[in-house]
Amino acid sequence: MHTHGHHAAHTHGHGHGMRSTPLLLALGLTLGYAAVEAVAGWWAGSLALLGDAGHMLTDSFALALAAFAAWLAARPSGPRLTYGLGRVESLAALANSVLMLVVVVAICWYAVGRLLAPQPVAGGTVTVVALIGLAVNLLAAWLLSRGGSDLNTRAALLHVMGDLLGSVAALASGIVIQWTGWMPIDPLLSMLICGLILASTLGLLRQVFNTLLDGAPESLSVQEVGHSMARVEGVTSIHDLHIWSLGASRIALSAHVVVTDAAQWPPVLVALQAHLAGHFGIDHCTLQPELPRSEPIVFRRTLERGNSRAPAPAPEAHPQGPKDSD
């Protein structure tokens, strides 16, 4: 028996279209300011400005890639790509995360060179340009924060947040140099920001790989979902439970549902469907009904509906009889 939330499927493409708009707006802001910052950084001799300009240029590519991925993900499924192109956004998030790591390594490399051979920096110019960049990056971050919580948008937001921190570092170094003349502050702050960005990027990479490897979303507990399904009226136990992400906010589930009476399956199915959609936001389900047999049980209905402890495994399985199919 296969159930699918048709309403979610129809609104999916519209949601992707809405998410691509903030990405394109942030792209325009980032590209425009990257050119201004590169010229000012070269003239002032500031590594913080030049590094931030290079970072923003790569972020422009990252935002363009994210917008393109959101557009692709909105395309309907086909005879071969039956789930559609939702995973393209995860692939774009992976590419952007790797690109971020390359930028971090490059900035750190140049920062070490500047520490070993300090060069004069025009603190006043750095301060003015960094203030403008701070405003631009704040606006871009605000736009992306309203664009969704999927991995693709979060990876793009991570790039913009890196730019925002870079502007803060450039502003701080400009003020320090202007007042004290201490040049090492420029590369030191650049390396500090790189460390913060690196930590965020590695965390995002872990989530991207979890999605690409069909891992259960971190927002859900497989144990909790299984035990709650087993407590639905008419369900004896649940086994072969799988939960994975189809991309963006779409979550899929498949499971074998053991029921006491096959004739009661239709109302049990409706109850499970409503329970999964209402409590966990899962509306793409594949549920296979089965009658009780000696196969090991994973999630079993308990006498106490509030009891969510995992049951002990059933006795060793005996040869199975004919299996109900959907």
Short mmCIF file of C-alpha atoms in Angstrom, two decimals:
data_model
loop_
_atom_site.label_atom_id
_atom_site.label_comp_id
_atom_site.label_asym_id
_atom_site.label_seq_id
_atom_site.Cartn_x
_atom_site.Cartn_y
_atom_site.Cartn_z
CA MET A 1 0.00 0.00 0.00
CA HIS A 2 1.54 3.30 -1.08
CA THR A 3 0.48 6.70 0.20
CA HIS A 4 1.74 10.06 -0.95
CA GLY A 5 0.91 13.61 0.08
CA HIS A 6 -0.24 15.09 -3.22
CA HIS A 7 -0.67 18.58 -1.80
CA ALA A 8 2.99 18.66 -0.77
CA ALA A 9 4.00 17.54 -4.24
CA HIS A 10 2.12 20.38 -5.93
CA THR A 11 3.44 23.09 -3.63
CA HIS A 12 7.00 21.79 -3.81
CA GLY A 13 7.88 23.55 -7.08
CA HIS A 14 6.39 26.84 -5.90
CA GLY A 15 8.48 26.70 -2.73
CA HIS A 16 11.65 26.22 -4.71
CA GLY A 17 10.77 29.21 -6.88
CA MET A 18 10.32 31.36 -3.80
CA ARG A 19 13.68 30.22 -2.39
CA SER A 20 15.54 31.11 -5.61
CA THR A 21 14.47 34.78 -5.39
CA PRO A 22 16.46 35.62 -2.22
CA LEU A 23 19.42 33.75 -3.72
CA LEU A 24 19.36 35.89 -6.87
CA LEU A 25 18.99 39.13 -4.88
CA ALA A 26 21.91 38.15 -2.63
CA LEU A 27 23.92 37.29 -5.77
CA GLY A 28 23.43 40.79 -7.19
CA LEU A 29 24.48 42.44 -3.93
CA THR A 30 27.54 40.20 -3.54
CA LEU A 31 28.80 40.66 -7.10
CA GLY A 32 28.47 44.43 -6.99
CA TYR A 33 30.28 44.84 -3.72
CA ALA A 34 33.02 42.30 -4.54
CA ALA A 35 34.23 44.54 -7.37
CA VAL A 36 34.26 47.65 -5.14
CA GLU A 37 36.07 45.83 -2.33
CA ALA A 38 38.71 44.34 -4.63
CA VAL A 39 39.67 47.75 -6.00
CA ALA A 40 39.73 49.34 -2.54
CA GLY A 41 41.71 46.45 -1.05
CA TRP A 42 44.35 46.64 -3.77
CA TRP A 43 44.68 50.42 -3.38
CA ALA A 44 44.85 50.25 0.45
CA GLY A 45 47.10 47.17 0.51
CA SER A 46 44.75 45.38 2.92
CA LEU A 47 44.80 41.59 3.02
CA ALA A 48 41.54 41.62 4.98
CA LEU A 49 39.81 43.55 2.17
CA LEU A 50 41.42 41.57 -0.64
CA GLY A 51 40.67 38.28 1.09
CA ASP A 52 37.10 39.34 1.72
CA ALA A 53 36.74 40.45 -1.91
CA GLY A 54 38.03 37.08 -3.14
CA HIS A 55 35.73 35.37 -0.69
CA MET A 56 32.76 37.38 -1.99
CA LEU A 57 33.67 36.56 -5.58
CA THR A 58 33.64 32.84 -4.85
CA ASP A 59 30.43 33.37 -2.90
CA SER A 60 28.89 34.93 -6.01
CA PHE A 61 29.59 31.67 -7.81
CA ALA A 62 28.21 29.76 -4.81
CA LEU A 63 24.99 31.81 -4.82
CA ALA A 64 24.60 31.35 -8.58
CA LEU A 65 25.06 27.60 -8.15
CA ALA A 66 22.54 27.52 -5.29
CA ALA A 67 19.96 29.46 -7.34
CA PHE A 68 20.46 27.14 -10.32
CA ALA A 69 20.09 24.09 -8.07
CA ALA A 70 16.86 25.48 -6.59
CA TRP A 71 15.53 25.98 -10.12
CA LEU A 72 16.49 22.43 -11.12
CA ALA A 73 14.92 20.97 -7.97
CA ALA A 74 11.60 22.59 -8.90
CA ARG A 75 11.40 20.63 -12.14
CA PRO A 76 8.88 17.77 -12.13
CA SER A 77 9.88 14.12 -11.78
CA GLY A 78 10.26 11.97 -14.88
CA PRO A 79 10.12 8.30 -15.86
CA ARG A 80 13.71 7.73 -14.68
CA LEU A 81 14.15 10.41 -12.00
CA THR A 82 10.98 9.38 -10.18
CA TYR A 83 11.80 11.44 -7.09
CA GLY A 84 12.58 14.53 -9.16
CA LEU A 85 15.77 16.56 -8.82
CA GLY A 86 15.49 17.50 -5.16
CA ARG A 87 18.90 15.99 -4.38
CA VAL A 88 20.55 18.51 -6.73
CA GLU A 89 20.31 21.03 -3.88
CA SER A 90 22.29 18.70 -1.62
CA LEU A 91 24.93 18.31 -4.34
CA ALA A 92 25.12 22.10 -4.67
CA ALA A 93 25.52 22.37 -0.89
CA LEU A 94 28.38 19.85 -1.09
CA ALA A 95 30.10 21.79 -3.88
CA ASN A 96 29.71 25.07 -2.02
CA SER A 97 31.07 23.58 1.20
CA VAL A 98 34.16 22.23 -0.58
CA LEU A 99 34.64 25.61 -2.27
CA MET A 100 34.43 27.24 1.15
CA LEU A 101 37.22 24.99 2.44
CA VAL A 102 39.43 25.99 -0.51
CA VAL A 103 38.83 29.69 0.23
CA VAL A 104 39.66 29.21 3.92
CA VAL A 105 42.95 27.46 3.11
CA ALA A 106 43.91 30.17 0.57
CA ILE A 107 43.20 33.06 2.96
CA CYS A 108 45.13 31.36 5.78
CA TRP A 109 48.09 30.78 3.44
CA TYR A 110 48.27 34.46 2.48
CA ALA A 111 47.72 35.52 6.08
CA VAL A 112 50.75 33.54 7.22
CA GLY A 113 52.80 35.25 4.48
CA ARG A 114 51.66 38.66 5.72
CA LEU A 115 52.60 37.77 9.30
CA LEU A 116 56.09 36.82 8.18
CA ALA A 117 56.45 39.91 5.98
CA PRO A 118 54.13 42.72 7.21
CA GLN A 119 53.10 45.38 4.72
CA PRO A 120 51.58 48.84 5.31
CA VAL A 121 47.79 49.08 5.25
CA ALA A 122 45.66 52.22 4.76
CA GLY A 123 43.51 51.92 7.87
CA GLY A 124 41.10 54.74 6.96
CA THR A 125 40.19 53.25 3.57
CA VAL A 126 39.80 49.79 5.07
CA THR A 127 37.41 51.14 7.72
CA VAL A 128 35.13 52.95 5.24
CA VAL A 129 34.95 50.06 2.77
CA ALA A 130 34.39 47.54 5.58
CA LEU A 131 31.44 49.60 6.89
CA ILE A 132 29.81 49.50 3.45
CA GLY A 133 30.50 45.76 3.19
CA LEU A 134 29.02 45.15 6.60
CA ALA A 135 25.74 46.76 5.49
CA VAL A 136 25.68 44.81 2.21
CA ASN A 137 26.39 41.49 3.89
CA LEU A 138 23.81 42.10 6.61
CA LEU A 139 21.17 42.69 3.93
CA ALA A 140 22.23 39.59 1.96
CA ALA A 141 22.20 37.44 5.12
CA TRP A 142 18.74 38.73 6.00
CA LEU A 143 17.43 37.86 2.53
CA LEU A 144 18.82 34.32 2.69
CA SER A 145 17.59 33.74 6.25
CA ARG A 146 14.07 34.20 4.88
CA GLY A 147 14.70 31.88 1.93
CA GLY A 148 14.29 28.53 3.70
CA SER A 149 16.16 26.09 5.93
CA ASP A 150 17.19 23.51 3.29
CA LEU A 151 20.84 22.52 2.96
CA ASN A 152 21.27 24.41 -0.30
CA THR A 153 20.13 27.75 1.13
CA ARG A 154 22.02 27.12 4.37
CA ALA A 155 25.24 26.50 2.41
CA ALA A 156 24.72 29.77 0.54
CA LEU A 157 23.98 31.55 3.83
CA LEU A 158 27.20 30.12 5.27
CA HIS A 159 29.15 31.81 2.48
CA VAL A 160 27.42 35.13 3.13
CA MET A 161 27.99 34.80 6.88
CA GLY A 162 31.65 34.27 6.09
CA ASP A 163 31.60 37.53 4.15
CA LEU A 164 29.84 39.23 7.04
CA LEU A 165 32.51 38.08 9.49
CA GLY A 166 35.18 39.13 6.99
CA SER A 167 33.72 42.63 6.93
CA VAL A 168 33.75 42.70 10.72
CA ALA A 169 37.41 41.62 10.69
CA ALA A 170 38.30 44.26 8.08
CA LEU A 171 36.49 46.94 10.09
CA ALA A 172 38.25 45.96 13.31
CA SER A 173 41.68 45.79 11.65
CA GLY A 174 41.13 49.17 9.97
CA ILE A 175 40.29 50.83 13.29
CA VAL A 176 43.23 49.21 15.10
CA ILE A 177 45.71 50.15 12.36
CA GLN A 178 44.36 53.69 12.15
CA TRP A 179 44.79 54.23 15.90
CA THR A 180 47.83 52.12 16.76
CA GLY A 181 49.60 51.34 13.47
CA TRP A 182 49.89 47.65 14.48
CA MET A 183 49.86 45.86 11.10
CA PRO A 184 49.76 42.18 12.24
CA ILE A 185 46.12 42.66 13.32
CA ASP A 186 45.04 42.40 9.67
CA PRO A 187 46.23 38.81 8.97
CA LEU A 188 45.55 37.67 12.55
CA LEU A 189 41.87 38.60 12.31
CA SER A 190 41.66 36.98 8.87
CA MET A 191 42.93 33.69 10.35
CA LEU A 192 40.50 33.93 13.27
CA ILE A 193 37.53 34.35 10.92
CA CYS A 194 38.78 31.43 8.82
CA GLY A 195 38.73 29.23 11.92
CA LEU A 196 35.10 30.15 12.66
CA ILE A 197 34.06 29.53 9.06
CA LEU A 198 35.88 26.19 9.01
CA ALA A 199 33.94 24.91 12.02
CA SER A 200 30.59 25.85 10.43
CA THR A 201 31.56 24.35 7.07
CA LEU A 202 32.54 20.99 8.57
CA GLY A 203 29.22 20.84 10.43
CA LEU A 204 27.31 21.52 7.22
CA LEU A 205 29.35 18.91 5.33
CA ARG A 206 28.36 16.30 7.92
CA GLN A 207 24.68 17.06 7.32
CA VAL A 208 25.11 17.04 3.53
CA PHE A 209 26.73 13.59 3.60
CA ASN A 210 23.97 12.34 5.90
CA THR A 211 21.38 13.42 3.30
CA LEU A 212 23.29 12.04 0.30
CA LEU A 213 23.75 8.68 2.08
CA ASP A 214 19.99 8.46 2.82
CA GLY A 215 20.47 8.96 6.54
CA ALA A 216 17.53 9.85 8.74
CA PRO A 217 17.07 13.63 9.12
CA GLU A 218 18.68 14.95 12.29
CA SER A 219 15.40 16.61 13.24
CA LEU A 220 13.74 13.20 13.66
CA SER A 221 14.37 10.21 15.92
CA VAL A 222 13.75 6.91 14.14
CA GLN A 223 13.06 5.28 17.51
CA GLU A 224 10.49 7.90 18.42
CA VAL A 225 8.73 7.67 15.05
CA GLY A 226 8.64 3.84 15.20
CA HIS A 227 7.26 3.65 18.73
CA SER A 228 4.64 6.32 18.02
CA MET A 229 3.48 4.42 14.92
CA ALA A 230 3.21 1.21 16.97
CA ARG A 231 0.86 2.98 19.38
CA VAL A 232 -1.67 3.82 16.65
CA GLU A 233 -4.94 1.90 17.16
CA GLY A 234 -4.97 -1.36 15.20
CA VAL A 235 -1.18 -1.62 14.85
CA THR A 236 0.59 -4.56 16.52
CA SER A 237 4.18 -3.73 15.60
CA ILE A 238 6.43 -1.97 13.10
CA HIS A 239 9.58 -3.27 11.42
CA ASP A 240 11.82 -2.45 8.43
CA LEU A 241 11.36 1.23 9.19
CA HIS A 242 13.35 3.62 6.99
CA ILE A 243 13.30 7.44 7.00
CA TRP A 244 15.26 9.62 4.60
CA SER A 245 15.23 13.05 2.98
CA LEU A 246 14.17 13.64 -0.62
CA GLY A 247 15.69 17.12 -0.65
CA ALA A 248 14.75 20.47 0.88
CA SER A 249 12.09 19.78 3.52
CA ARG A 250 10.60 16.64 1.96
CA ILE A 251 10.89 13.54 4.14
CA ALA A 252 10.03 10.01 3.02
CA LEU A 253 9.24 6.93 5.09
CA SER A 254 8.74 3.24 4.39
CA ALA A 255 7.78 0.53 6.86
CA HIS A 256 6.13 -2.85 7.34
CA VAL A 257 3.07 -2.54 9.56
CA VAL A 258 1.80 -5.63 11.41
CA VAL A 259 -1.95 -5.48 12.04
CA THR A 260 -4.24 -7.89 13.87
CA ASP A 261 -6.95 -7.86 11.19
CA ALA A 262 -6.27 -7.25 7.51
CA ALA A 263 -9.84 -6.06 7.04
CA GLN A 264 -9.08 -3.10 9.33
CA TRP A 265 -6.12 -1.94 7.26
CA PRO A 266 -7.86 0.97 5.44
CA PRO A 267 -8.75 2.90 8.64
CA VAL A 268 -5.37 2.02 10.17
CA LEU A 269 -3.66 3.39 7.06
CA VAL A 270 -5.61 6.65 7.29
CA ALA A 271 -4.72 6.96 11.00
CA LEU A 272 -1.01 6.32 10.34
CA GLN A 273 -1.01 8.80 7.47
CA ALA A 274 -2.56 11.53 9.59
CA HIS A 275 -0.28 10.73 12.55
CA LEU A 276 2.94 10.91 10.52
CA ALA A 277 1.94 14.10 8.72
CA GLY A 278 0.64 15.84 11.84
CA HIS A 279 3.37 14.89 14.33
CA PHE A 280 6.47 14.57 12.15
CA GLY A 281 5.73 16.38 8.88
CA ILE A 282 6.12 13.14 6.88
CA ASP A 283 3.62 12.98 4.03
CA HIS A 284 5.44 10.70 1.57
CA CYS A 285 4.92 7.19 3.00
CA THR A 286 5.13 3.65 1.70
CA LEU A 287 3.46 1.30 4.19
CA GLN A 288 3.15 -2.47 3.75
CA PRO A 289 0.50 -4.23 5.87
CA GLU A 290 1.27 -7.68 7.30
CA LEU A 291 -0.42 -10.16 9.61
CA PRO A 292 1.35 -11.33 12.81
CA ARG A 293 4.13 -13.86 12.29
CA SER A 294 7.24 -15.07 14.06
CA GLU A 295 9.60 -12.50 12.52
CA PRO A 296 11.59 -10.41 15.02
CA ILE A 297 9.77 -7.25 16.05
CA VAL A 298 11.43 -3.86 16.20
CA PHE A 299 8.66 -1.59 17.48
CA ARG A 300 5.79 -3.31 19.31
CA ARG A 301 2.53 -1.92 20.65
CA THR A 302 2.68 -1.70 24.45
CA LEU A 303 -0.08 -1.90 27.05
CA GLU A 304 0.91 1.54 28.33
CA ARG A 305 0.46 3.97 25.44
CA GLY A 306 3.02 6.33 26.96
CA ASN A 307 5.70 3.65 27.15
CA SER A 308 8.31 4.24 24.42
CA ARG A 309 10.96 1.76 25.59
CA ALA A 310 12.28 -0.57 22.93
CA PRO A 311 10.98 -4.16 23.44
CA ALA A 312 13.19 -7.20 23.70
CA PRO A 313 13.64 -9.10 20.43
CA ALA A 314 11.10 -11.82 19.72
CA PRO A 315 12.10 -15.51 19.77
CA GLU A 316 14.06 -16.90 16.86
CA ALA A 317 12.07 -16.72 13.63
CA HIS A 318 10.42 -19.89 12.21
CA PRO A 319 9.76 -20.55 8.51
CA GLN A 320 7.39 -17.88 7.23
CA GLY A 321 4.05 -18.50 5.64
CA PRO A 322 2.59 -16.67 2.66
CA LYS A 323 3.12 -12.89 2.88
CA ASP A 324 0.44 -10.28 2.32
CA SER A 325 1.27 -7.84 -0.41
CA ASP A 326 -0.08 -4.49 -1.27
#
